[in-house]
């Protein structure tokens, strides 16, 4: 149990909110950077946050634009650790003209800006940064079954663009942020170290979502669309991880026994394999976990999705952090269970 002060960004998102909850439960004092007071109010009024009864450990700081130089200077003052999660994700609506400004610039300037701000303190000892599987492999391999195992240390060259689709531009945002961070750390040799966490597709209950239709967004939509009877628009890499495991890893990574300047993959594999997730299995999982909802037609359960095999080595994470990744069945139970819970309330 640590009462160190942690600055967390991205707490108004799927992963960030869960990470905030785990950090508070672990005893940390948290300063949460949000874009506006109304964003802070969303957290403060959330039933799960209120039930936790840890509001005395939490304060907010408003950082309206993370791309501005010195944006985090105030936020990092007296902080012991940082968890930097805030970064835009692909939402299916970004036009090619917006790729740079909406996706790439905030990911890169937000991350490097955080390092620059932390350098001005003598208190920050560790910065945990949310990277991604897409930061480690070329976009073409990500969609095309590379013939190698992706390990925590795997890196790819920063792509120059132009980008033909939003996923490529999003991947470029994460590749660039990772590569620029490693370059910055090598040049600056700061007093703090960095831990990169690389999730695959994050699946699991999002307690900030209060309407059933809004569960079908982001990466949770991938298995949910299938059980709701919609075919996936394109083949999808067969990799997923429970949101709780990703959030837990971010908080455990603050511990000084976890080595710094390292990368950790968070992604589920069936025991003893690199087989990842077969998305289509969601239909069998809901038949066994939610038979009544299937029988009533609430889950038509006839969507189709093709999984592209991609071998992602999570072993170092399980050894270092001491947990086993939750299975795809647990991920589907979490997100479909939340969807049905909200549907029943509407
Ligand atoms: N979802 C996945 O499967 C997945 C997989 C690998 C890695 N990741 C990484 O995990 C992190 C969180 O993703 P998520 O799935 O939780 O996404 P999310 O639900 O969209 O949350 C994103 C968070 O980042 C903040 N943010 C986004 N753009 C911002 C900007 N320009 N300025 C300031 N804040 C900004 C959002 O704040 P507002 O509420 O103010 O918009 C929100 O708090 C990201 O770094 C993402 O790249 C996600």
mmCIF file of C-alpha atoms and ligand atoms in Angstrom, residues 10-16 35 39 66 85-89 106 130-133 170 174 199-202 219, ligand 1:
data_model
loop_
_atom_site.group_PDB
_atom_site.id
_atom_site.type_symbol
_atom_site.label_atom_id
_atom_site.label_comp_id
_atom_site.label_asym_id
_atom_site.label_seq_id
_atom_site.Cartn_x
_atom_site.Cartn_y
_atom_site.Cartn_z
ATOM 1 C CA UNK A 10 -6.899 9.828 -19.603
ATOM 2 C CA UNK A 11 -9.097 8.977 -16.574
ATOM 3 C CA UNK A 12 -12.244 9.877 -18.529
ATOM 4 C CA UNK A 13 -11.654 6.949 -20.912
ATOM 5 C CA UNK A 14 -12.258 3.193 -20.919
ATOM 6 C CA UNK A 15 -8.798 2.208 -19.645
ATOM 7 C CA UNK A 16 -8.059 5.352 -17.653
ATOM 8 C CA UNK A 35 -9.571 18.660 -20.152
ATOM 9 C CA UNK A 39 -14.965 16.033 -17.295
ATOM 10 C CA UNK A 66 -1.873 18.657 -23.957
ATOM 11 C CA UNK A 85 -2.800 7.157 -20.773
ATOM 12 C CA UNK A 86 -4.422 10.096 -22.618
ATOM 13 C CA UNK A 87 -4.109 9.694 -26.370
ATOM 14 C CA UNK A 88 -6.701 9.765 -29.136
ATOM 15 C CA UNK A 89 -7.891 6.428 -30.489
ATOM 16 C CA UNK A 106 -1.608 14.814 -29.496
ATOM 17 C CA UNK A 130 0.288 3.411 -22.466
ATOM 18 C CA UNK A 131 1.677 2.215 -25.742
ATOM 19 C CA UNK A 132 0.077 -0.481 -27.928
ATOM 20 C CA UNK A 133 0.628 -3.593 -29.994
ATOM 21 C CA UNK A 170 -3.488 5.663 -35.373
ATOM 22 C CA UNK A 174 1.639 5.127 -31.261
ATOM 23 C CA UNK A 199 -2.090 -3.661 -24.697
ATOM 24 C CA UNK A 200 -3.703 -5.499 -27.584
ATOM 25 C CA UNK A 201 -7.456 -4.924 -28.159
ATOM 26 C CA UNK A 202 -8.846 -3.896 -24.753
ATOM 27 C CA UNK A 219 -12.811 -1.994 -29.011
HETATM 28 N N1 LIG B 1 -8.690 0.509 -26.704
HETATM 29 C C1 LIG B 1 -7.706 -0.302 -27.034
HETATM 30 O O1 LIG B 1 -7.933 -1.429 -27.450
HETATM 31 C C2 LIG B 1 -6.268 0.116 -26.872
HETATM 32 C C3 LIG B 1 -5.278 -0.801 -27.205
HETATM 33 C C4 LIG B 1 -3.943 -0.429 -27.042
HETATM 34 C C5 LIG B 1 -3.627 0.801 -26.531
HETATM 35 N N2 LIG B 1 -4.626 1.672 -26.214
HETATM 36 C C6 LIG B 1 -4.255 2.972 -25.642
HETATM 37 O O2 LIG B 1 -4.902 3.095 -24.386
HETATM 38 C C7 LIG B 1 -5.131 4.475 -24.103
HETATM 39 C C8 LIG B 1 -6.565 4.687 -23.691
HETATM 40 O O3 LIG B 1 -7.421 4.174 -24.682
HETATM 41 P P1 LIG B 1 -8.967 3.945 -24.391
HETATM 42 O O4 LIG B 1 -9.360 2.749 -25.164
HETATM 43 O O5 LIG B 1 -9.253 4.018 -22.948
HETATM 44 O O6 LIG B 1 -9.564 5.202 -25.148
HETATM 45 P P2 LIG B 1 -10.721 6.227 -24.730
HETATM 46 O O7 LIG B 1 -11.799 5.548 -23.994
HETATM 47 O O8 LIG B 1 -11.048 6.968 -25.984
HETATM 48 O O9 LIG B 1 -9.985 7.215 -23.731
HETATM 49 C C9 LIG B 1 -9.035 8.123 -24.195
HETATM 50 C C10 LIG B 1 -8.635 9.040 -23.071
HETATM 51 O O10 LIG B 1 -7.615 9.922 -23.591
HETATM 52 C C11 LIG B 1 -8.085 11.245 -23.530
HETATM 53 N N3 LIG B 1 -7.693 11.964 -24.757
HETATM 54 C C12 LIG B 1 -7.851 11.541 -26.026
HETATM 55 N N4 LIG B 1 -7.408 12.481 -26.872
HETATM 56 C C13 LIG B 1 -6.977 13.520 -26.117
HETATM 57 C C14 LIG B 1 -6.422 14.795 -26.408
HETATM 58 N N5 LIG B 1 -6.223 15.204 -27.670
HETATM 59 N N6 LIG B 1 -6.125 15.595 -25.379
HETATM 60 C C15 LIG B 1 -6.339 15.218 -24.095
HETATM 61 N N7 LIG B 1 -6.856 14.019 -23.767
HETATM 62 C C16 LIG B 1 -7.171 13.179 -24.754
HETATM 63 C C17 LIG B 1 -9.588 11.183 -23.434
HETATM 64 O O11 LIG B 1 -10.041 12.370 -22.788
HETATM 65 P P3 LIG B 1 -11.473 13.055 -23.110
HETATM 66 O O12 LIG B 1 -12.482 12.295 -22.287
HETATM 67 O O13 LIG B 1 -11.300 14.444 -22.664
HETATM 68 O O14 LIG B 1 -11.699 12.895 -24.589
HETATM 69 C C18 LIG B 1 -9.768 9.932 -22.590
HETATM 70 O O15 LIG B 1 -9.604 10.224 -21.228
HETATM 71 C C19 LIG B 1 -4.676 5.229 -25.346
HETATM 72 O O16 LIG B 1 -3.348 5.643 -25.141
HETATM 73 C C20 LIG B 1 -4.719 4.171 -26.431
HETATM 74 O O17 LIG B 1 -3.841 4.452 -27.504
HETATM 75 C C21 LIG B 1 -5.932 1.367 -26.359
#
